GROMACS .gro file of C-alpha atoms in nm:
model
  392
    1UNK     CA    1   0.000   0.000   0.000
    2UNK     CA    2   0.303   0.257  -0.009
    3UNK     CA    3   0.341   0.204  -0.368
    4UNK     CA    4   0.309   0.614  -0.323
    5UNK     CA    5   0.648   0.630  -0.181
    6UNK     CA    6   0.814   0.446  -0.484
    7UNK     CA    7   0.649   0.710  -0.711
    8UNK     CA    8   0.751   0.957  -0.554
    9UNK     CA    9   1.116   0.884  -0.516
   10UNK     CA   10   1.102   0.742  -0.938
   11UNK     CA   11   0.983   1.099  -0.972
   12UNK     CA   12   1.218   1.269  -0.799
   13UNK     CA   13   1.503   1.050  -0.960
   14UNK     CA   14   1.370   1.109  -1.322
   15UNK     CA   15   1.351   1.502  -1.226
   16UNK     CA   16   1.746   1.456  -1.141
   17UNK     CA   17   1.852   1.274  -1.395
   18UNK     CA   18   1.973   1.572  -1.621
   19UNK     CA   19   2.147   1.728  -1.278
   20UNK     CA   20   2.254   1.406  -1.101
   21UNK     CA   21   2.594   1.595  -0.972
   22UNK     CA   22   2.407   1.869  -0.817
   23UNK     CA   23   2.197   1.611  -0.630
   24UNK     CA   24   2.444   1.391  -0.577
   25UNK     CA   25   2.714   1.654  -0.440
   26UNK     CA   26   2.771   1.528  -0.120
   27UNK     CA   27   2.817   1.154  -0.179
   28UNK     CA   28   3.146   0.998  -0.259
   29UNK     CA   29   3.013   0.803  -0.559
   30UNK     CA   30   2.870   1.079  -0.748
   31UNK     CA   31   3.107   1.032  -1.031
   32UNK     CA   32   3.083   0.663  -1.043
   33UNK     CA   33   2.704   0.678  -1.064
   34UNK     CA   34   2.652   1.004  -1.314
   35UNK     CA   35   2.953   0.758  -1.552
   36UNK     CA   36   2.733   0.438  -1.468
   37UNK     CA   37   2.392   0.594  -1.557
   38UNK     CA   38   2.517   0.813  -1.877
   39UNK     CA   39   2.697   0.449  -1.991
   40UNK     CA   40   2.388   0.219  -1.915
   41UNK     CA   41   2.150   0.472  -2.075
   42UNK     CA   42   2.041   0.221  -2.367
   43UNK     CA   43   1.971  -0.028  -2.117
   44UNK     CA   44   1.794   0.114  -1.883
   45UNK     CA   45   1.560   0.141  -2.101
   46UNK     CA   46   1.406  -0.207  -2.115
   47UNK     CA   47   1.059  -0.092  -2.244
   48UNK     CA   48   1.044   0.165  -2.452
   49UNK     CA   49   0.998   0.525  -2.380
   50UNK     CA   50   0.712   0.612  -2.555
   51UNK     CA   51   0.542   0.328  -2.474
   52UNK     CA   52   0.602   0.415  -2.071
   53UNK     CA   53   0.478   0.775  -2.130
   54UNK     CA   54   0.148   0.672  -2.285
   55UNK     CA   55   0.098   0.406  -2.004
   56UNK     CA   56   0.151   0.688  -1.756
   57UNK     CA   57  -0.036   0.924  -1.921
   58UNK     CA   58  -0.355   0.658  -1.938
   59UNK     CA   59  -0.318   0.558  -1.572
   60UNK     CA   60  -0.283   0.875  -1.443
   61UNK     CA   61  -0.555   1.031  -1.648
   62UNK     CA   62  -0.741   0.742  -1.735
   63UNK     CA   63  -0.758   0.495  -1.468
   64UNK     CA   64  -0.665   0.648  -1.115
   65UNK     CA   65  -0.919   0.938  -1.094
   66UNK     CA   66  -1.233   0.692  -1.121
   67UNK     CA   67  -1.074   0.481  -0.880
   68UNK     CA   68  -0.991   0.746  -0.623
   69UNK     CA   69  -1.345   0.883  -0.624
   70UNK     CA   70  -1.468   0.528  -0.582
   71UNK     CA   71  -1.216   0.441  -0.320
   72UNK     CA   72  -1.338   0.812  -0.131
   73UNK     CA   73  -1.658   0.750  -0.168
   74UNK     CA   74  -1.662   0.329  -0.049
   75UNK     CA   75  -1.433   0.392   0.249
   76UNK     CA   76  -1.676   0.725   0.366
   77UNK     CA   77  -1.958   0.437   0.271
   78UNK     CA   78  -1.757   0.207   0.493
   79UNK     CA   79  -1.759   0.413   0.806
   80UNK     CA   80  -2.085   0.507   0.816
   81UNK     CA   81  -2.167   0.130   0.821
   82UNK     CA   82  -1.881   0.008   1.090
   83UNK     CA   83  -2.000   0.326   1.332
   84UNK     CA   84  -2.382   0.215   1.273
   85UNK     CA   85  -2.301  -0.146   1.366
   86UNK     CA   86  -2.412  -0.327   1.681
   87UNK     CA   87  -2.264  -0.473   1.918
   88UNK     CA   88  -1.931  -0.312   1.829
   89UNK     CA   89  -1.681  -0.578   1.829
   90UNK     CA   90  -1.280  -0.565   1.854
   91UNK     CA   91  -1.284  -0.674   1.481
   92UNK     CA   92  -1.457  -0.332   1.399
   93UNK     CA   93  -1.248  -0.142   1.579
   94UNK     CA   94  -0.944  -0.230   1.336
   95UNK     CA   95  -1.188  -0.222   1.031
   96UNK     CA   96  -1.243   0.149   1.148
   97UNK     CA   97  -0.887   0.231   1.137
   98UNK     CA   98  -0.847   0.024   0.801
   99UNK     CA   99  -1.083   0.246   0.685
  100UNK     CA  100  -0.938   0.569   0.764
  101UNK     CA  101  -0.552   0.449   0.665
  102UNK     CA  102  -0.740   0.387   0.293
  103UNK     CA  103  -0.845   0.721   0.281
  104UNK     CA  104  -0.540   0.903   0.347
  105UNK     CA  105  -0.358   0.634   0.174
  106UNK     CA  106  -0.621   0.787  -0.150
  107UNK     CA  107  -0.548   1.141  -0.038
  108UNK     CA  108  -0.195   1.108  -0.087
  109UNK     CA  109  -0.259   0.950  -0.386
  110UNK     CA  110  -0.440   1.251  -0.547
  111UNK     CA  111  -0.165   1.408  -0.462
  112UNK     CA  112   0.095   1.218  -0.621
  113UNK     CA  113  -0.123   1.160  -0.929
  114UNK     CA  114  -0.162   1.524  -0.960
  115UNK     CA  115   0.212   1.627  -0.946
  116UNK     CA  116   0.225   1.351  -1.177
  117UNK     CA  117  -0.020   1.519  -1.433
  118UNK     CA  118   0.187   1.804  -1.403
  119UNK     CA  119   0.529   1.641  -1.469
  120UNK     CA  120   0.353   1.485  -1.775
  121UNK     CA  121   0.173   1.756  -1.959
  122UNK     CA  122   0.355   2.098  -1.783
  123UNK     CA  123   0.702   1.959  -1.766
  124UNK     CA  124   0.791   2.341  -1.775
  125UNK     CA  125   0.667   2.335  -1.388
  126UNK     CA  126   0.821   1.950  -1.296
  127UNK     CA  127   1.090   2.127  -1.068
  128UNK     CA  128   0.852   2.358  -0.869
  129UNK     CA  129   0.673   2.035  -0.827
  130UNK     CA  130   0.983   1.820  -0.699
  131UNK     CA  131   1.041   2.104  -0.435
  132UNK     CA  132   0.724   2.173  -0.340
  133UNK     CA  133   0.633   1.797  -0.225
  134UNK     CA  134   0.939   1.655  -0.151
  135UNK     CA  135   0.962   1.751   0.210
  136UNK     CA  136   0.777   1.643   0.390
  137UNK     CA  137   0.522   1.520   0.185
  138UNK     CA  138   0.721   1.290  -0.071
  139UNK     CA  139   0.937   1.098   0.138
  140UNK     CA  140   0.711   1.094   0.492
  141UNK     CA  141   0.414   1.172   0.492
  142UNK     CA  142   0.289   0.973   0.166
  143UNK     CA  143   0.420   0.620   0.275
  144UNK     CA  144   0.261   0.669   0.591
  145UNK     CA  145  -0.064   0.522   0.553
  146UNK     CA  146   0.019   0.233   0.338
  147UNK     CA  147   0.253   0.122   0.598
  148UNK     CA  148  -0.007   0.200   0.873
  149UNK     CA  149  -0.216  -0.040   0.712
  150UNK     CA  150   0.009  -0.295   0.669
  151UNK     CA  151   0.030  -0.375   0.977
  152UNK     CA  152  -0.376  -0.296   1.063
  153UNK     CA  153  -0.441  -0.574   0.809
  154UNK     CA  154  -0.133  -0.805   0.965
  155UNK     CA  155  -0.310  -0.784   1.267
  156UNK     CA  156  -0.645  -0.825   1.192
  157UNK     CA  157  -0.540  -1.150   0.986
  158UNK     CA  158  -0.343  -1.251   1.419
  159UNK     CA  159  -0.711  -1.158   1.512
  160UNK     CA  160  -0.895  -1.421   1.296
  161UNK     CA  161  -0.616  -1.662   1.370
  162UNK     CA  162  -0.696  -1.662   1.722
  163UNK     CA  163  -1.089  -1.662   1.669
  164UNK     CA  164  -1.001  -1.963   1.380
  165UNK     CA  165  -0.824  -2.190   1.664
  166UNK     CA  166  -0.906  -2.046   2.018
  167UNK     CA  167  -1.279  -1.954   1.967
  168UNK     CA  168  -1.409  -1.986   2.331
  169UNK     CA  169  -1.081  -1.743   2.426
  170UNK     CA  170  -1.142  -1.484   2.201
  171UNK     CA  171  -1.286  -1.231   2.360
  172UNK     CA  172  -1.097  -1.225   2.660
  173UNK     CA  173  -0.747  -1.252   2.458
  174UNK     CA  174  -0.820  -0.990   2.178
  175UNK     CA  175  -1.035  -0.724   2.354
  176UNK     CA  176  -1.173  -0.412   2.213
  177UNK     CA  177  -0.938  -0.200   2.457
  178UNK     CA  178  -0.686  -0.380   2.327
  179UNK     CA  179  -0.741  -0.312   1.968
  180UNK     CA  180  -0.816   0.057   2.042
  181UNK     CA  181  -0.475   0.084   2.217
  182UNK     CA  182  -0.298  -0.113   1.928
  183UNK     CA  183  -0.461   0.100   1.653
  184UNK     CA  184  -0.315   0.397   1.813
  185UNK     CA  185   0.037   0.283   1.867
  186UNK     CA  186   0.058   0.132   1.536
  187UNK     CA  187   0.066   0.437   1.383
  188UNK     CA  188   0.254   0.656   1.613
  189UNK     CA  189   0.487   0.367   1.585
  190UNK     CA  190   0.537   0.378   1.212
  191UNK     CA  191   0.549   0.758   1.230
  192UNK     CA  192   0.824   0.749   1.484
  193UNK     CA  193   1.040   0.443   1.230
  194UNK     CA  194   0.989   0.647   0.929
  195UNK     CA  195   1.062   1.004   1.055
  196UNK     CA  196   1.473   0.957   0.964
  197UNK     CA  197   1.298   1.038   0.626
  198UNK     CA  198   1.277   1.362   0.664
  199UNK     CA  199   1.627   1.426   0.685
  200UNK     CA  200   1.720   1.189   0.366
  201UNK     CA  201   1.706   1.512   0.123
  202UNK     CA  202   1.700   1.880   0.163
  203UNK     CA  203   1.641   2.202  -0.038
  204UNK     CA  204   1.859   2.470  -0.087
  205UNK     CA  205   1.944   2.750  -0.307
  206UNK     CA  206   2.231   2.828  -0.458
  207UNK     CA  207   2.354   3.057  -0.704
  208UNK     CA  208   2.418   3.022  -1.059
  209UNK     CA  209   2.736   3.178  -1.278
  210UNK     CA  210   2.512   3.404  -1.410
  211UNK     CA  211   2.429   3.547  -1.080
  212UNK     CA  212   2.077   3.399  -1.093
  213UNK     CA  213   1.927   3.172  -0.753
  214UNK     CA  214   1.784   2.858  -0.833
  215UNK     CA  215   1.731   2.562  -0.583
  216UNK     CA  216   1.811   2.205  -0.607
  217UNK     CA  217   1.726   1.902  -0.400
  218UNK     CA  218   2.091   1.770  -0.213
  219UNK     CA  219   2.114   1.506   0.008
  220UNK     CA  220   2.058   1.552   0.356
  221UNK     CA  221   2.211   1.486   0.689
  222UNK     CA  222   2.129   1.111   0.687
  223UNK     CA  223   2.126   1.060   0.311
  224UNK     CA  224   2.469   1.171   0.316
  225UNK     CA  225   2.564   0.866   0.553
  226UNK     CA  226   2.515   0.612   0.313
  227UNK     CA  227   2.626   0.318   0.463
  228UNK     CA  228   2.386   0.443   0.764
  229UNK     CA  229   2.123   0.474   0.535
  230UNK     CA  230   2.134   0.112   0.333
  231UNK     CA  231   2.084  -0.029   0.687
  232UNK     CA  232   1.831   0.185   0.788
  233UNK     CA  233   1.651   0.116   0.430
  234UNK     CA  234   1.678  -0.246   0.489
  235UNK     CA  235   1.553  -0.262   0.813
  236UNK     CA  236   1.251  -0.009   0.771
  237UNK     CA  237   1.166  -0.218   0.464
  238UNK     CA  238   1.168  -0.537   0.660
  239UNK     CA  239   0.978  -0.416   0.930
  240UNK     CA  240   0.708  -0.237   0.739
  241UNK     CA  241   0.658  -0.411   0.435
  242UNK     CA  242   0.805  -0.800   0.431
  243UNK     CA  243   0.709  -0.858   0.776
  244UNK     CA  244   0.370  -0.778   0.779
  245UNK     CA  245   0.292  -0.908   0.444
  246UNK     CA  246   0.480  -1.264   0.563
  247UNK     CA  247   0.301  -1.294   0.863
  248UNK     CA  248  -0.019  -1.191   0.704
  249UNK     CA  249   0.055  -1.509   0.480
  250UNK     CA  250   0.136  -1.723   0.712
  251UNK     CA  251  -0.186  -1.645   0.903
  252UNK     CA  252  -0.407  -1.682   0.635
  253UNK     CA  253  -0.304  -2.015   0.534
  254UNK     CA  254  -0.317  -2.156   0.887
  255UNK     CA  255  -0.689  -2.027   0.896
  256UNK     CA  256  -0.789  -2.160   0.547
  257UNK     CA  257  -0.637  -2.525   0.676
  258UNK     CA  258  -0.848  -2.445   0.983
  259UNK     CA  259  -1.154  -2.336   0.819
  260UNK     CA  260  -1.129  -2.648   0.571
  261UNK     CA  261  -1.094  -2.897   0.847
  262UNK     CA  262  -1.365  -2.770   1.050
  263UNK     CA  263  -1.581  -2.799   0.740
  264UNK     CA  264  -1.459  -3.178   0.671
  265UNK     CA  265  -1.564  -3.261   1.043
  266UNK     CA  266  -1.905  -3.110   0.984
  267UNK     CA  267  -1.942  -3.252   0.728
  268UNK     CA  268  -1.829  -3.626   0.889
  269UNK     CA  269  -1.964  -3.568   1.245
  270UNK     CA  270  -2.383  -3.586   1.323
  271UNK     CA  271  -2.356  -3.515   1.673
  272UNK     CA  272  -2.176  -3.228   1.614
  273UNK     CA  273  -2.229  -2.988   1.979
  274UNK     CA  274  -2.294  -2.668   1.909
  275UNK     CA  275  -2.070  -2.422   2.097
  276UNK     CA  276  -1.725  -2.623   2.060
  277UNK     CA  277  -1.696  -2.471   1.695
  278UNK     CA  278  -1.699  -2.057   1.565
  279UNK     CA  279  -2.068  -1.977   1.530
  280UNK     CA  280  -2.214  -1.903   1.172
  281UNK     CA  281  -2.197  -1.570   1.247
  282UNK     CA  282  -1.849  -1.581   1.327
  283UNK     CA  283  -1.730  -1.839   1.052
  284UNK     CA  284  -1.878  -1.524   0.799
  285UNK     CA  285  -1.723  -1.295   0.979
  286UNK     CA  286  -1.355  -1.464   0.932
  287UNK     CA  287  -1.432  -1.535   0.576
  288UNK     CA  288  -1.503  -1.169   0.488
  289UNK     CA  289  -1.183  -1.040   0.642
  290UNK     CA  290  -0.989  -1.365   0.517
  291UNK     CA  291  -1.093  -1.196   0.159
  292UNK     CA  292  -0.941  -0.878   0.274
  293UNK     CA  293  -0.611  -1.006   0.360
  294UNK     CA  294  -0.549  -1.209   0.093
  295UNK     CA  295  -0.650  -0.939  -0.198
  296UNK     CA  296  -0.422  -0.699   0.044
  297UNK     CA  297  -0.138  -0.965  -0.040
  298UNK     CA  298  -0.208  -0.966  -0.401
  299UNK     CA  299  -0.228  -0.641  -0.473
  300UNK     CA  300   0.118  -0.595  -0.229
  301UNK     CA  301   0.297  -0.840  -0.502
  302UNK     CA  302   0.357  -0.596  -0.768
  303UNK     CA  303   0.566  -0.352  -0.543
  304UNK     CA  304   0.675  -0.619  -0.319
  305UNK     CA  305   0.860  -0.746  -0.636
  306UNK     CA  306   1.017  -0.438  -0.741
  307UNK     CA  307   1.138  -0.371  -0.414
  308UNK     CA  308   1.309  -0.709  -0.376
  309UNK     CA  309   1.439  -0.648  -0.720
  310UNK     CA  310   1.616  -0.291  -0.607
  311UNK     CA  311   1.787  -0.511  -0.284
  312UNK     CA  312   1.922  -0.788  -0.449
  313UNK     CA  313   2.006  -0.514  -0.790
  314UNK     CA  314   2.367  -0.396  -0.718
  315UNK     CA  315   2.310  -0.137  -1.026
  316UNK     CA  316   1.975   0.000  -0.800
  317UNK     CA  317   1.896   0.164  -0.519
  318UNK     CA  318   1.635   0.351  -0.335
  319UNK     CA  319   1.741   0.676  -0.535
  320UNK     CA  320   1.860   0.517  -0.849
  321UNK     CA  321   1.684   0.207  -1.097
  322UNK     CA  322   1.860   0.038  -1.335
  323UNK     CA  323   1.585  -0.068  -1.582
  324UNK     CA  324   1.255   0.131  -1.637
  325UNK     CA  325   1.099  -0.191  -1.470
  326UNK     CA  326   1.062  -0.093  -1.178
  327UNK     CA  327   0.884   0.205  -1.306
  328UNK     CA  328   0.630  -0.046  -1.470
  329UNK     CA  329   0.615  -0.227  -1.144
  330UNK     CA  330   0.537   0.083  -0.953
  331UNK     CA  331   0.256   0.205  -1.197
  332UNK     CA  332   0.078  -0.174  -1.179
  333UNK     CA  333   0.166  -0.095  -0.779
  334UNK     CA  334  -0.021   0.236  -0.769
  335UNK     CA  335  -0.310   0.086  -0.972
  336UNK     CA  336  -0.324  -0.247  -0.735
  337UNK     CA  337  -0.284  -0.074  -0.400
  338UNK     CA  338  -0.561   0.228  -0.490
  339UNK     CA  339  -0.800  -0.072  -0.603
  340UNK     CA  340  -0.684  -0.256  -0.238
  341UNK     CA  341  -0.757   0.058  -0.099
  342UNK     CA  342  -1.088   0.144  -0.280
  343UNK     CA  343  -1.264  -0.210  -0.227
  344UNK     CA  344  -1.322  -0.326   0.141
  345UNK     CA  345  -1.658  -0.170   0.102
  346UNK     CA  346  -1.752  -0.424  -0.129
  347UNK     CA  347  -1.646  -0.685   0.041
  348UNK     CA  348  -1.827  -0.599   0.346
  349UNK     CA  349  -2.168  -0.587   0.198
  350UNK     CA  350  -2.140  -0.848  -0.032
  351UNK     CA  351  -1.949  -1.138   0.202
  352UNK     CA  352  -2.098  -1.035   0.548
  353UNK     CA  353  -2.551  -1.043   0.609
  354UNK     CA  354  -2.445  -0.776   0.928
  355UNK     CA  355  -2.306  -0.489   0.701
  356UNK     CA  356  -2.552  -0.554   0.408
  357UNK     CA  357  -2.802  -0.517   0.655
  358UNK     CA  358  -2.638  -0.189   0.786
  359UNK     CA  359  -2.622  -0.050   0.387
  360UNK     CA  360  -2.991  -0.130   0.349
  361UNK     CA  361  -3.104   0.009   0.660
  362UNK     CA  362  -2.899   0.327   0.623
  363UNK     CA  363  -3.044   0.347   0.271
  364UNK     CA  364  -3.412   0.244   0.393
  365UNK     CA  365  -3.424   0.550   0.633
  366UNK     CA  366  -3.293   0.766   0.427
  367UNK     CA  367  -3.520   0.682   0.165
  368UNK     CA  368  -3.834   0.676   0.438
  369UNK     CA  369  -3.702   1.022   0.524
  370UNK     CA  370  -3.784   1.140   0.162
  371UNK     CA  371  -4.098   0.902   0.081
  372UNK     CA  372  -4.224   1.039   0.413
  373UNK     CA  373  -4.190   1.413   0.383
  374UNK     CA  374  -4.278   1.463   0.047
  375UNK     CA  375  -4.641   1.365   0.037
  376UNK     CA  376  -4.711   1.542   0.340
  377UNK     CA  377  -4.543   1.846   0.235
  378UNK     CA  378  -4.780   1.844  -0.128
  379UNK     CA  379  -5.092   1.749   0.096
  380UNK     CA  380  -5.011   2.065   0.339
  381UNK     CA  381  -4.938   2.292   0.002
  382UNK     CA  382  -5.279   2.166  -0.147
  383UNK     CA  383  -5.473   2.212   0.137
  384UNK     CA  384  -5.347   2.595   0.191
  385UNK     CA  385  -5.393   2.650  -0.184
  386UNK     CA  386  -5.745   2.478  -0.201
  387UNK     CA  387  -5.866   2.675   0.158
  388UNK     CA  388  -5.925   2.999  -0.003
  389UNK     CA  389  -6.111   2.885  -0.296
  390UNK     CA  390  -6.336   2.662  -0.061
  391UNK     CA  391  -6.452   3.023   0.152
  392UNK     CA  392  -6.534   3.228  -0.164
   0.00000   0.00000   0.00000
């Protein structure tokens, strides 16, 4: 879900291509990487140019608007439904804060697909762009609610895992104060990992031959320690992204074996007690949010992959690709992750009777509301209006 971070940094690095030794100033490989990326140019290219600017151009334009209006407009739908359902449960606590993570996960989105637009069709205005959004917004605050959610789905998916094989426990192991506290620390907790961030790059002006002030985008304090940094990257990626998304696995394929076993003993057993098994209710329940977490990990892949691929890549980094791959790899990644974003809601109401029956009521009252006061609102107009006429 912080396929928005990649974009931004490929941004940024396209932006600095034509400039790399101002950017790169301050790091002892500058030469070796300006030679390395003027001698590599032809391959780098893997899929052609043109082709990669239409794409861009089509999902920018083309695909992500729709999707972020839908994604606004099912997570707002989303909300309404968790806050109007009874009895609240620890589950829909976390769906709650899934819910808000997707829509400033979208938000950020907008953003990045509007500086996009901008690099695309005003490339003229591509560098007040870059130094506008960079800091903060580019390399903090975007990521923030993909990896926020990460870890809201990872634990959701511990959640079911204890409901799947402790059913009777449940409740007293994964309480609703519990979830409320974790869905606060989670993401003060991510905010506090990523923060070094903010100190990877930095603005500053500096002044031309020509006497002219014009401002670049240099490494920063910790940027500039790039051993430091590698580590750092490692570990933050680790922590926020292949953790998560391995223990999310891991979880749901112990529940599925769980799931199909209890089914196959159903199935086998007559005198099967009623009680020693997850109620129907319940069974729903896990299957709905079993959904979630396993179209979370598919739409995860596509980044996932190109951010394996940069690791193991001696030619890339976090500030430098060698192929325009990865670039492909981030677009299907900012497509995937929007649509993981944008489509809980319809997995709620079309897996799960309780939040159908939320949507309907919601929509029954509102439509009472309108059935209801406009007849009486004609018959009081036509009663005034026919008053008069009925005393002359």
């Amino acid at each position: 879900m912080d396929t928005t971070e990649i974009l931004s940094e490929f941004t940024e690095s396209q932006n600095s291509t034509t400039n790399s030794s101002s950017i790169f100033r301050n790091n002892e490989s500058t030469t070796s990487m300006k030679t390395e990326s003027e001698s590599s140019r032809n391959n780098y290219y893997v899929i052609d140019k043109s082709l990669m600017d239409i794409l861009l151009k089509i999902i920018v334009c083309g695909i992500m608007p729709p999707m972020c209006v839908f994604g606004i407009v099912g997570n707002s739908l989303a909300l309404i439904i968790l806050f109007r359902h009874r009895p609240t449960r620890s589950t829909t606590i976390l769906l709650i804060a899934i819910a808000f993570a997707d829509l400033a996960f979208i938000a950020s989105t907008i953003v990045n697909v509007v500086s996009l637009i901008i690099r695309s069709f005003y490339p003229e205005h591509a560098k007040e762009v870059s130094m506008s959004l960079i800091i903060p917004f580019s390399v903090y605050l975007s990521p923030l609610p993909g990896r926020i959610s990460n870890w809201l789905v990872t634990l959701i998916s511990l959640e079911r895992l204890v409901a799947v094989t402790r059913p009777l426990k449940v409740k007293q192991i994964c309480t609703k104060k519990l979830m409320l506290a974790l869905s606060i620390v989670i993401p003060l907790s991510v905010a506090i990992l990523t923060s070094p961030k903010l100190w990877l790059y930095e603005v500053k002006e500096v002044t031309l031959p020509d006497g002219n002030i014009t401002k670049i985008i240099t490494l920063g304090s910790i940027g500039r320690q790039k051993e430091l940094f590698e580590v750092y990257y490692v570990i933050s990626e680790a922590l926020l992204r292949f953790v998560p998304m391995g223990l999310s696995a891991v979880c749901n394929a112990i529940i599925i074996a769980v799931l199909f076993l209890q089914a196959k003993w159903r199935n086998r057993k007559q005198n099967y007690t009623v009680g020693q098994q997850p109620a129907g209710d319940e069974r729903q329940i896990t299957k709905t949010l079993l959904t979630i977490t396993c179209v979370f990990i598919i739409c995860l892949l596509p980044s996932t992959i190109s951010r394996l691929m940069i690791l193991f890549d001696p030619n890339s980094s976090h500030v430098n690709y060698s192929s325009n791959v990865h670039t492909l790899l981030t677009l299907i990644g900012l497509i995937t992750e929007s649509f993981n974003s944008s489509i809980n809601f319809v997995i709620y109401v079309t897996m799960n009777n309780a939040y159908r029956r939320q949507l309907y009521l919601f929509c029954g009252k509102e439509l009472e509301k309108k059935t209801c006061t406009v007849p009486r609102a004609a018959i009081m107009v036509s009663s005034l209006a026919n008053t008069p006429n009925q005393k002359i």
